[in-house]
PDB file of N, CA and C in Angstrom:
ATOM      1  N   MET A   1     150.493   7.618  45.132  1.00 89.00           N
ATOM      2  CA  MET A   1     149.485   7.725  46.158  1.00 89.00           C
ATOM      3  C   MET A   1     148.534   8.879  45.865  1.00 89.00           C
ATOM      4  N   ASN A   2     149.068   9.973  45.377  1.00 92.00           N
ATOM      5  CA  ASN A   2     148.221  11.109  45.045  1.00 92.00           C
ATOM      6  C   ASN A   2     147.193  10.720  43.988  1.00 92.00           C
ATOM      7  N   PHE A   3     147.639  10.027  42.954  1.00 93.00           N
ATOM      8  CA  PHE A   3     146.747   9.594  41.878  1.00 93.00           C
ATOM      9  C   PHE A   3     145.664   8.662  42.428  1.00 93.00           C
ATOM     10  N   ALA A   4     146.055   7.729  43.278  1.00 91.00           N
ATOM     11  CA  ALA A   4     145.094   6.794  43.873  1.00 91.00           C
ATOM     12  C   ALA A   4     144.072   7.534  44.729  1.00 91.00           C
ATOM     13  N   SER A   5     144.509   8.568  45.424  1.00 92.00           N
ATOM     14  CA  SER A   5     143.611   9.343  46.268  1.00 92.00           C
ATOM     15  C   SER A   5     142.638  10.175  45.440  1.00 92.00           C
ATOM     16  N   ILE A   6     143.149  10.848  44.424  1.00 93.00           N
ATOM     17  CA  ILE A   6     142.294  11.703  43.590  1.00 93.00           C
ATOM     18  C   ILE A   6     141.200  10.891  42.900  1.00 93.00           C
ATOM     19  N   TRP A   7     141.576   9.756  42.342  1.00 93.00           N
ATOM     20  CA  TRP A   7     140.634   8.939  41.574  1.00 93.00           C
ATOM     21  C   TRP A   7     139.930   7.883  42.424  1.00 93.00           C
ATOM     22  N   LYS A   8     140.183   7.875  43.739  1.00 89.00           N
ATOM     23  CA  LYS A   8     139.557   6.910  44.657  1.00 89.00           C
ATOM     24  C   LYS A   8     139.733   5.477  44.162  1.00 89.00           C
ATOM     25  N   LEU A   9     140.954   5.160  43.771  1.00 90.00           N
ATOM     26  CA  LEU A   9     141.256   3.825  43.270  1.00 90.00           C
ATOM     27  C   LEU A   9     141.295   2.821  44.419  1.00 90.00           C
ATOM     28  N   PRO A  10     140.803   1.618  44.212  1.00 87.00           N
ATOM     29  CA  PRO A  10     140.820   0.602  45.266  1.00 87.00           C
ATOM     30  C   PRO A  10     142.192  -0.056  45.387  1.00 87.00           C
ATOM     31  N   VAL A  11     143.164   0.725  45.856  1.00 89.00           N
ATOM     32  CA  VAL A  11     144.541   0.251  45.976  1.00 89.00           C
ATOM     33  C   VAL A  11     144.847   0.012  47.450  1.00 89.00           C
ATOM     34  N   PHE A  12     145.533  -1.082  47.708  1.00 87.00           N
ATOM     35  CA  PHE A  12     145.926  -1.424  49.073  1.00 87.00           C
ATOM     36  C   PHE A  12     147.445  -1.381  49.138  1.00 87.00           C
ATOM     37  N   PHE A  13     147.997  -0.382  49.817  1.00 89.00           N
ATOM     38  CA  PHE A  13     149.442  -0.250  49.958  1.00 89.00           C
ATOM     39  C   PHE A  13     149.884  -0.908  51.267  1.00 89.00           C
ATOM     40  N   ALA A  14     150.996  -1.603  51.222  1.00 88.00           N
ATOM     41  CA  ALA A  14     151.594  -2.171  52.427  1.00 88.00           C
ATOM     42  C   ALA A  14     153.031  -1.665  52.509  1.00 88.00           C
ATOM     43  N   CYS A  15     153.360  -1.006  53.599  1.00 87.00           N
ATOM     44  CA  CYS A  15     154.694  -0.443  53.789  1.00 87.00           C
ATOM     45  C   CYS A  15     155.387  -1.211  54.913  1.00 87.00           C
ATOM     46  N   GLU A  16     156.356  -2.014  54.537  1.00 87.00           N
ATOM     47  CA  GLU A  16     157.119  -2.756  55.538  1.00 87.00           C
ATOM     48  C   GLU A  16     158.238  -1.855  56.041  1.00 87.00           C
ATOM     49  N   ASN A  17     158.251  -1.608  57.331  1.00 86.00           N
ATOM     50  CA  ASN A  17     159.212  -0.694  57.931  1.00 86.00           C
ATOM     51  C   ASN A  17     160.091  -1.458  58.916  1.00 86.00           C
ATOM     52  N   ASN A  18     161.332  -1.741  58.509  1.00 86.00           N
ATOM     53  CA  ASN A  18     162.246  -2.434  59.419  1.00 86.00           C
ATOM     54  C   ASN A  18     163.057  -1.444  60.257  1.00 86.00           C
ATOM     55  N   GLN A  19     162.663  -0.164  60.197  1.00 83.00           N
ATOM     56  CA  GLN A  19     163.216   0.918  61.000  1.00 83.00           C
ATOM     57  C   GLN A  19     164.647   1.298  60.639  1.00 83.00           C
ATOM     58  N   TYR A  20     165.102   0.851  59.467  1.00 81.00           N
ATOM     59  CA  TYR A  20     166.432   1.214  58.976  1.00 81.00           C
ATOM     60  C   TYR A  20     166.390   1.433  57.472  1.00 81.00           C
ATOM     61  N   ALA A  21     167.256   2.312  56.994  1.00 77.00           N
ATOM     62  CA  ALA A  21     167.548   2.452  55.571  1.00 77.00           C
ATOM     63  C   ALA A  21     168.997   2.021  55.426  1.00 77.00           C
ATOM     64  N   GLU A  22     169.186   0.792  55.085  1.00 76.00           N
ATOM     65  CA  GLU A  22     170.502   0.136  55.099  1.00 76.00           C
ATOM     66  C   GLU A  22     171.068   0.224  56.510  1.00 76.00           C
ATOM     67  N   ALA A  23     172.007   1.119  56.781  1.00 77.00           N
ATOM     68  CA  ALA A  23     172.610   1.189  58.113  1.00 77.00           C
ATOM     69  C   ALA A  23     172.148   2.406  58.907  1.00 77.00           C
ATOM     70  N   THR A  24     171.249   3.220  58.353  1.00 84.00           N
ATOM     71  CA  THR A  24     170.798   4.443  59.017  1.00 84.00           C
ATOM     72  C   THR A  24     169.452   4.210  59.691  1.00 84.00           C
ATOM     73  N   PRO A  25     169.360   4.436  60.996  1.00 84.00           N
ATOM     74  CA  PRO A  25     168.076   4.258  61.670  1.00 84.00           C
ATOM     75  C   PRO A  25     167.057   5.296  61.202  1.00 84.00           C
ATOM     76  N   SER A  26     165.804   4.893  61.118  1.00 83.00           N
ATOM     77  CA  SER A  26     164.773   5.795  60.594  1.00 83.00           C
ATOM     78  C   SER A  26     164.567   7.010  61.487  1.00 83.00           C
ATOM     79  N   TRP A  27     164.762   6.882  62.797  1.00 84.00           N
ATOM     80  CA  TRP A  27     164.590   8.045  63.674  1.00 84.00           C
ATOM     81  C   TRP A  27     165.582   9.150  63.327  1.00 84.00           C
ATOM     82  N   TYR A  28     166.672   8.793  62.684  1.00 87.00           N
ATOM     83  CA  TYR A  28     167.703   9.760  62.308  1.00 87.00           C
ATOM     84  C   TYR A  28     167.405  10.408  60.953  1.00 87.00           C
ATOM     85  N   ALA A  29     166.734   9.697  60.068  1.00 84.00           N
ATOM     86  CA  ALA A  29     166.607  10.152  58.683  1.00 84.00           C
ATOM     87  C   ALA A  29     165.189  10.490  58.234  1.00 84.00           C
ATOM     88  N   VAL A  30     164.176  10.211  59.047  1.00 83.00           N
ATOM     89  CA  VAL A  30     162.789  10.427  58.636  1.00 83.00           C
ATOM     90  C   VAL A  30     162.137  11.415  59.595  1.00 83.00           C
ATOM     91  N   SER A  31     161.359  12.347  59.053  1.00 83.00           N
ATOM     92  CA  SER A  31     160.789  13.413  59.873  1.00 83.00           C
ATOM     93  C   SER A  31     159.532  13.006  60.640  1.00 83.00           C
ATOM     94  N   VAL A  32     158.919  11.883  60.293  1.00 83.00           N
ATOM     95  CA  VAL A  32     157.721  11.423  60.999  1.00 83.00           C
ATOM     96  C   VAL A  32     158.039  10.152  61.778  1.00 83.00           C
ATOM     97  N   GLU A  33     157.265   9.911  62.821  1.00 81.00           N
ATOM     98  CA  GLU A  33     157.529   8.725  63.642  1.00 81.00           C
ATOM     99  C   GLU A  33     157.264   7.435  62.866  1.00 81.00           C
ATOM    100  N   ASP A  34     156.167   7.420  62.122  1.00 81.00           N
ATOM    101  CA  ASP A  34     155.808   6.244  61.335  1.00 81.00           C
ATOM    102  C   ASP A  34     155.640   6.636  59.874  1.00 81.00           C
ATOM    103  N   ILE A  35     156.321   5.933  58.999  1.00 78.00           N
ATOM    104  CA  ILE A  35     156.259   6.235  57.571  1.00 78.00           C
ATOM    105  C   ILE A  35     154.834   6.086  57.050  1.00 78.00           C
ATOM    106  N   ALA A  36     154.059   5.196  57.630  1.00 79.00           N
ATOM    107  CA  ALA A  36     152.679   4.983  57.188  1.00 79.00           C
ATOM    108  C   ALA A  36     151.777   6.179  57.497  1.00 79.00           C
ATOM    109  N   ASP A  37     152.262   7.161  58.265  1.00 83.00           N
ATOM    110  CA  ASP A  37     151.484   8.375  58.528  1.00 83.00           C
ATOM    111  C   ASP A  37     151.555   9.365  57.365  1.00 83.00           C
ATOM    112  N   ARG A  38     152.526   9.231  56.508  1.00 86.00           N
ATOM    113  CA  ARG A  38     152.698  10.184  55.411  1.00 86.00           C
ATOM    114  C   ARG A  38     151.503  10.271  54.461  1.00 86.00           C
ATOM    115  N   PRO A  39     150.843   9.173  54.126  1.00 87.00           N
ATOM    116  CA  PRO A  39     149.713   9.274  53.195  1.00 87.00           C
ATOM    117  C   PRO A  39     148.527  10.069  53.730  1.00 87.00           C
ATOM    118  N   ALA A  40     148.520  10.415  55.002  1.00 87.00           N
ATOM    119  CA  ALA A  40     147.434  11.234  55.542  1.00 87.00           C
ATOM    120  C   ALA A  40     147.327  12.552  54.787  1.00 87.00           C
ATOM    121  N   SER A  41     148.441  13.045  54.277  1.00 88.00           N
ATOM    122  CA  SER A  41     148.409  14.289  53.507  1.00 88.00           C
ATOM    123  C   SER A  41     147.678  14.118  52.177  1.00 88.00           C
ATOM    124  N   TYR A  42     147.485  12.872  51.742  1.00 91.00           N
ATOM    125  CA  TYR A  42     146.708  12.586  50.528  1.00 91.00           C
ATOM    126  C   TYR A  42     145.291  12.124  50.873  1.00 91.00           C
ATOM    127  N   ASN A  43     144.922  12.253  52.130  1.00 90.00           N
ATOM    128  CA  ASN A  43     143.620  11.814  52.620  1.00 90.00           C
ATOM    129  C   ASN A  43     143.442  10.299  52.470  1.00 90.00           C
ATOM    130  N   ILE A  44     144.527   9.568  52.672  1.00 89.00           N
ATOM    131  CA  ILE A  44     144.507   8.105  52.636  1.00 89.00           C
ATOM    132  C   ILE A  44     144.654   7.611  54.072  1.00 89.00           C
ATOM    133  N   PRO A  45     143.691   6.821  54.552  1.00 85.00           N
ATOM    134  CA  PRO A  45     143.819   6.307  55.915  1.00 85.00           C
ATOM    135  C   PRO A  45     144.985   5.337  56.040  1.00 85.00           C
ATOM    136  N   GLY A  46     145.720   5.468  57.126  1.00 83.00           N
ATOM    137  CA  GLY A  46     146.860   4.591  57.371  1.00 83.00           C
ATOM    138  C   GLY A  46     146.738   3.904  58.717  1.00 83.00           C
ATOM    139  N   PHE A  47     147.194   2.680  58.773  1.00 85.00           N
ATOM    140  CA  PHE A  47     147.129   1.888  59.991  1.00 85.00           C
ATOM    141  C   PHE A  47     148.488   1.248  60.214  1.00 85.00           C
ATOM    142  N   ILE A  48     148.906   1.157  61.459  1.00 88.00           N
ATOM    143  CA  ILE A  48     150.236   0.643  61.779  1.00 88.00           C
ATOM    144  C   ILE A  48     150.083  -0.599  62.659  1.00 88.00           C
ATOM    145  N   PHE A  49     150.832  -1.637  62.294  1.00 88.00           N
ATOM    146  CA  PHE A  49     150.741  -2.906  63.011  1.00 88.00           C
ATOM    147  C   PHE A  49     152.121  -3.442  63.327  1.00 88.00           C
ATOM    148  N   ASP A  50     152.156  -4.299  64.324  1.00 90.00           N
ATOM    149  CA  ASP A  50     153.389  -4.974  64.719  1.00 90.00           C
ATOM    150  C   ASP A  50     153.659  -6.096  63.725  1.00 90.00           C
ATOM    151  N   GLY A  51     154.662  -5.919  62.887  1.00 88.00           N
ATOM    152  CA  GLY A  51     154.989  -6.901  61.865  1.00 88.00           C
ATOM    153  C   GLY A  51     155.535  -8.202  62.405  1.00 88.00           C
ATOM    154  N   MET A  52     155.896  -8.219  63.670  1.00 89.00           N
ATOM    155  CA  MET A  52     156.390  -9.450  64.267  1.00 89.00           C
ATOM    156  C   MET A  52     155.233 -10.358  64.697  1.00 89.00           C
ATOM    157  N   ASP A  53     154.012  -9.837  64.658  1.00 91.00           N
ATOM    158  CA  ASP A  53     152.813 -10.617  64.975  1.00 91.00           C
ATOM    159  C   ASP A  53     152.074 -10.908  63.670  1.00 91.00           C
ATOM    160  N   VAL A  54     152.389 -12.027  63.066  1.00 89.00           N
ATOM    161  CA  VAL A  54     151.851 -12.389  61.754  1.00 89.00           C
ATOM    162  C   VAL A  54     150.328 -12.457  61.775  1.00 89.00           C
ATOM    163  N   PHE A  55     149.760 -12.962  62.839  1.00 93.00           N
ATOM    164  CA  PHE A  55     148.310 -13.111  62.914  1.00 93.00           C
ATOM    165  C   PHE A  55     147.613 -11.751  62.962  1.00 93.00           C
ATOM    166  N   GLN A  56     148.194 -10.794  63.682  1.00 90.00           N
ATOM    167  CA  GLN A  56     147.623  -9.450  63.742  1.00 90.00           C
ATOM    168  C   GLN A  56     147.641  -8.805  62.358  1.00 90.00           C
ATOM    169  N   VAL A  57     148.732  -8.926  61.650  1.00 88.00           N
ATOM    170  CA  VAL A  57     148.843  -8.344  60.307  1.00 88.00           C
ATOM    171  C   VAL A  57     147.845  -9.008  59.362  1.00 88.00           C
ATOM    172  N   TYR A  58     147.732 -10.321  59.418  1.00 91.00           N
ATOM    173  CA  TYR A  58     146.799 -11.049  58.556  1.00 91.00           C
ATOM    174  C   TYR A  58     145.360 -10.606  58.808  1.00 91.00           C
ATOM    175  N   GLU A  59     144.958 -10.565  60.075  1.00 90.00           N
ATOM    176  CA  GLU A  59     143.590 -10.173  60.414  1.00 90.00           C
ATOM    177  C   GLU A  59     143.317  -8.728  60.001  1.00 90.00           C
ATOM    178  N   ALA A  60     144.286  -7.854  60.198  1.00 85.00           N
ATOM    179  CA  ALA A  60     144.118  -6.448  59.826  1.00 85.00           C
ATOM    180  C   ALA A  60     143.957  -6.298  58.320  1.00 85.00           C
ATOM    181  N   GLN A  61     144.785  -6.991  57.556  1.00 86.00           N
ATOM    182  CA  GLN A  61     144.681  -6.917  56.099  1.00 86.00           C
ATOM    183  C   GLN A  61     143.338  -7.454  55.628  1.00 86.00           C
ATOM    184  N   LYS A  62     142.914  -8.556  56.191  1.00 89.00           N
ATOM    185  CA  LYS A  62     141.635  -9.150  55.800  1.00 89.00           C
ATOM    186  C   LYS A  62     140.489  -8.172  56.071  1.00 89.00           C
ATOM    187  N   LYS A  63     140.499  -7.564  57.255  1.00 85.00           N
ATOM    188  CA  LYS A  63     139.447  -6.614  57.624  1.00 85.00           C
ATOM    189  C   LYS A  63     139.458  -5.390  56.703  1.00 85.00           C
ATOM    190  N   LEU A  64     140.643  -4.837  56.459  1.00 84.00           N
ATOM    191  CA  LEU A  64     140.731  -3.650  55.610  1.00 84.00           C
ATOM    192  C   LEU A  64     140.318  -3.942  54.174  1.00 84.00           C
ATOM    193  N   LEU A  65     140.679  -5.101  53.653  1.00 85.00           N
ATOM    194  CA  LEU A  65     140.289  -5.449  52.288  1.00 85.00           C
ATOM    195  C   LEU A  65     138.780  -5.622  52.169  1.00 85.00           C
ATOM    196  N   LEU A  66     138.136  -6.183  53.183  1.00 85.00           N
ATOM    197  CA  LEU A  66     136.676  -6.306  53.162  1.00 85.00           C
ATOM    198  C   LEU A  66     136.014  -4.933  53.221  1.00 85.00           C
ATOM    199  N   GLU A  67     136.542  -4.039  54.056  1.00 80.00           N
ATOM    200  CA  GLU A  67     136.009  -2.678  54.138  1.00 80.00           C
ATOM    201  C   GLU A  67     136.241  -1.922  52.836  1.00 80.00           C
ATOM    202  N   GLN A  68     137.370  -2.182  52.212  1.00 80.00           N
ATOM    203  CA  GLN A  68     137.716  -1.479  50.982  1.00 80.00           C
ATOM    204  C   GLN A  68     136.772  -1.863  49.845  1.00 80.00           C
ATOM    205  N   GLU A  69     136.246  -3.074  49.858  1.00 80.00           N
ATOM    206  CA  GLU A  69     135.291  -3.490  48.832  1.00 80.00           C
ATOM    207  C   GLU A  69     134.026  -2.642  48.888  1.00 80.00           C
ATOM    208  N   LYS A  70     133.606  -2.234  50.083  1.00 81.00           N
ATOM    209  CA  LYS A  70     132.414  -1.398  50.242  1.00 81.00           C
ATOM    210  C   LYS A  70     132.722   0.057  49.906  1.00 81.00           C
ATOM    211  N   ASP A  71     133.840   0.504  50.422  1.00 76.00           N
ATOM    212  CA  ASP A  71     134.224   1.910  50.424  1.00 76.00           C
ATOM    213  C   ASP A  71     134.885   2.375  49.137  1.00 76.00           C
ATOM    214  N   LEU A  72     135.699   1.529  48.601  1.00 77.00           N
ATOM    215  CA  LEU A  72     136.633   1.867  47.537  1.00 77.00           C
ATOM    216  C   LEU A  72     137.556   2.976  48.025  1.00 77.00           C
ATOM    217  N   GLY A  73     138.522   3.299  47.258  1.00 86.00           N
ATOM    218  CA  GLY A  73     139.522   4.258  47.699  1.00 86.00           C
ATOM    219  C   GLY A  73     140.708   3.542  48.311  1.00 86.00           C
ATOM    220  N   PRO A  74     141.853   4.190  48.317  1.00 89.00           N
ATOM    221  CA  PRO A  74     143.086   3.551  48.783  1.00 89.00           C
ATOM    222  C   PRO A  74     143.179   3.450  50.304  1.00 89.00           C
ATOM    223  N   ASN A  75     143.973   2.500  50.740  1.00 87.00           N
ATOM    224  CA  ASN A  75     144.339   2.298  52.145  1.00 87.00           C
ATOM    225  C   ASN A  75     145.819   1.990  52.203  1.00 87.00           C
ATOM    226  N   ILE A  76     146.417   2.203  53.367  1.00 86.00           N
ATOM    227  CA  ILE A  76     147.806   1.798  53.571  1.00 86.00           C
ATOM    228  C   ILE A  76     147.946   1.223  54.968  1.00 86.00           C
ATOM    229  N   ILE A  77     148.760   0.185  55.068  1.00 86.00           N
ATOM    230  CA  ILE A  77     149.122  -0.304  56.390  1.00 86.00           C
ATOM    231  C   ILE A  77     150.635  -0.218  56.529  1.00 86.00           C
ATOM    232  N   GLY A  78     151.054   0.131  57.709  1.00 87.00           N
ATOM    233  CA  GLY A  78     152.472   0.136  58.037  1.00 87.00           C
ATOM    234  C   GLY A  78     152.772  -1.091  58.875  1.00 87.00           C
ATOM    235  N   ILE A  79     153.708  -1.882  58.428  1.00 88.00           N
ATOM    236  CA  ILE A  79     154.073  -3.107  59.130  1.00 88.00           C
ATOM    237  C   ILE A  79     155.449  -2.883  59.750  1.00 88.00           C
ATOM    238  N   LYS A  80     155.473  -2.681  61.059  1.00 88.00           N
ATOM    239  CA  LYS A  80     156.747  -2.439  61.749  1.00 88.00           C
ATOM    240  C   LYS A  80     157.367  -3.758  62.170  1.00 88.00           C
ATOM    241  N   ASN A  81     158.582  -3.974  61.755  1.00 87.00           N
ATOM    242  CA  ASN A  81     159.314  -5.155  62.192  1.00 87.00           C
ATOM    243  C   ASN A  81     160.740  -4.760  62.508  1.00 87.00           C
ATOM    244  N   LEU A  82     161.565  -5.711  62.799  1.00 81.00           N
ATOM    245  CA  LEU A  82     162.945  -5.432  63.184  1.00 81.00           C
ATOM    246  C   LEU A  82     163.900  -5.896  62.101  1.00 81.00           C
ATOM    247  N   GLN A  83     164.937  -5.115  61.879  1.00 70.00           N
ATOM    248  CA  GLN A  83     165.977  -5.522  60.943  1.00 70.00           C
ATOM    249  C   GLN A  83     166.906  -6.503  61.643  1.00 70.00           C
ATOM    250  N   ILE A  84     167.221  -7.571  60.970  1.00 67.00           N
ATOM    251  CA  ILE A  84     168.176  -8.536  61.507  1.00 67.00           C
ATOM    252  C   ILE A  84     169.553  -7.892  61.434  1.00 67.00           C
ATOM    253  N   PRO A  85     170.293  -7.832  62.522  1.00 62.00           N
ATOM    254  CA  PRO A  85     171.560  -7.087  62.552  1.00 62.00           C
ATOM    255  C   PRO A  85     172.557  -7.472  61.464  1.00 62.00           C
ATOM    256  N   TRP A  86     172.580  -8.704  61.046  1.00 58.00           N
ATOM    257  CA  TRP A  86     173.555  -9.134  60.046  1.00 58.00           C
ATOM    258  C   TRP A  86     172.989  -9.081  58.626  1.00 58.00           C
ATOM    259  N   SER A  87     171.838  -8.401  58.422  1.00 56.00           N
ATOM    260  CA  SER A  87     171.188  -8.433  57.115  1.00 56.00           C
ATOM    261  C   SER A  87     171.702  -7.382  56.132  1.00 56.00           C
ATOM    262  N   PHE A  88     172.596  -6.516  56.527  1.00 56.00           N
ATOM    263  CA  PHE A  88     173.135  -5.542  55.576  1.00 56.00           C
ATOM    264  C   PHE A  88     174.642  -5.713  55.481  1.00 56.00           C
ATOM    265  N   SER A  89     175.219  -5.192  54.413  1.00 56.00           N
ATOM    266  CA  SER A  89     176.643  -5.449  54.146  1.00 56.00           C
ATOM    267  C   SER A  89     177.541  -4.260  54.453  1.00 56.00           C
ATOM    268  N   CYS A  90     177.085  -3.335  55.279  1.00 56.00           N
ATOM    269  CA  CYS A  90     177.889  -2.155  55.611  1.00 56.00           C
ATOM    270  C   CYS A  90     178.744  -2.424  56.846  1.00 56.00           C
ATOM    271  N   ARG A  91     179.369  -3.556  56.883  1.00 55.00           N
ATOM    272  CA  ARG A  91     180.198  -3.921  58.028  1.00 55.00           C
ATOM    273  C   ARG A  91     181.651  -4.016  57.592  1.00 55.00           C
ATOM    274  N   SER A  92     182.523  -3.779  58.517  1.00 55.00           N
ATOM    275  CA  SER A  92     183.937  -4.009  58.219  1.00 55.00           C
ATOM    276  C   SER A  92     184.238  -5.489  58.430  1.00 55.00           C
ATOM    277  N   ASN A  93     185.230  -5.994  57.753  1.00 52.00           N
ATOM    278  CA  ASN A  93     185.564  -7.425  57.861  1.00 52.00           C
ATOM    279  C   ASN A  93     186.470  -7.702  59.021  1.00 52.00           C
TER     280      ASN A  93
END
């Protein structure tokens, strides 16, 4: 991200956040509320969307990509969704 910011590369980052790192909730292990806020320190604009609303994410990506063609420089979107409870294997049998 630092390299993309310094050189104003037209990179589009998408960060899917299911709010867990395997079995650890992100509120317990991450110092910021939204992971997509971290690139602000590299002067990269970040936007956060509800990943459960496919149409909102699609429209947001389309809009940002069109703006990025004019502007150049990196962007990031944070897509918040929910982890399916049975999707990890840290369970006892």
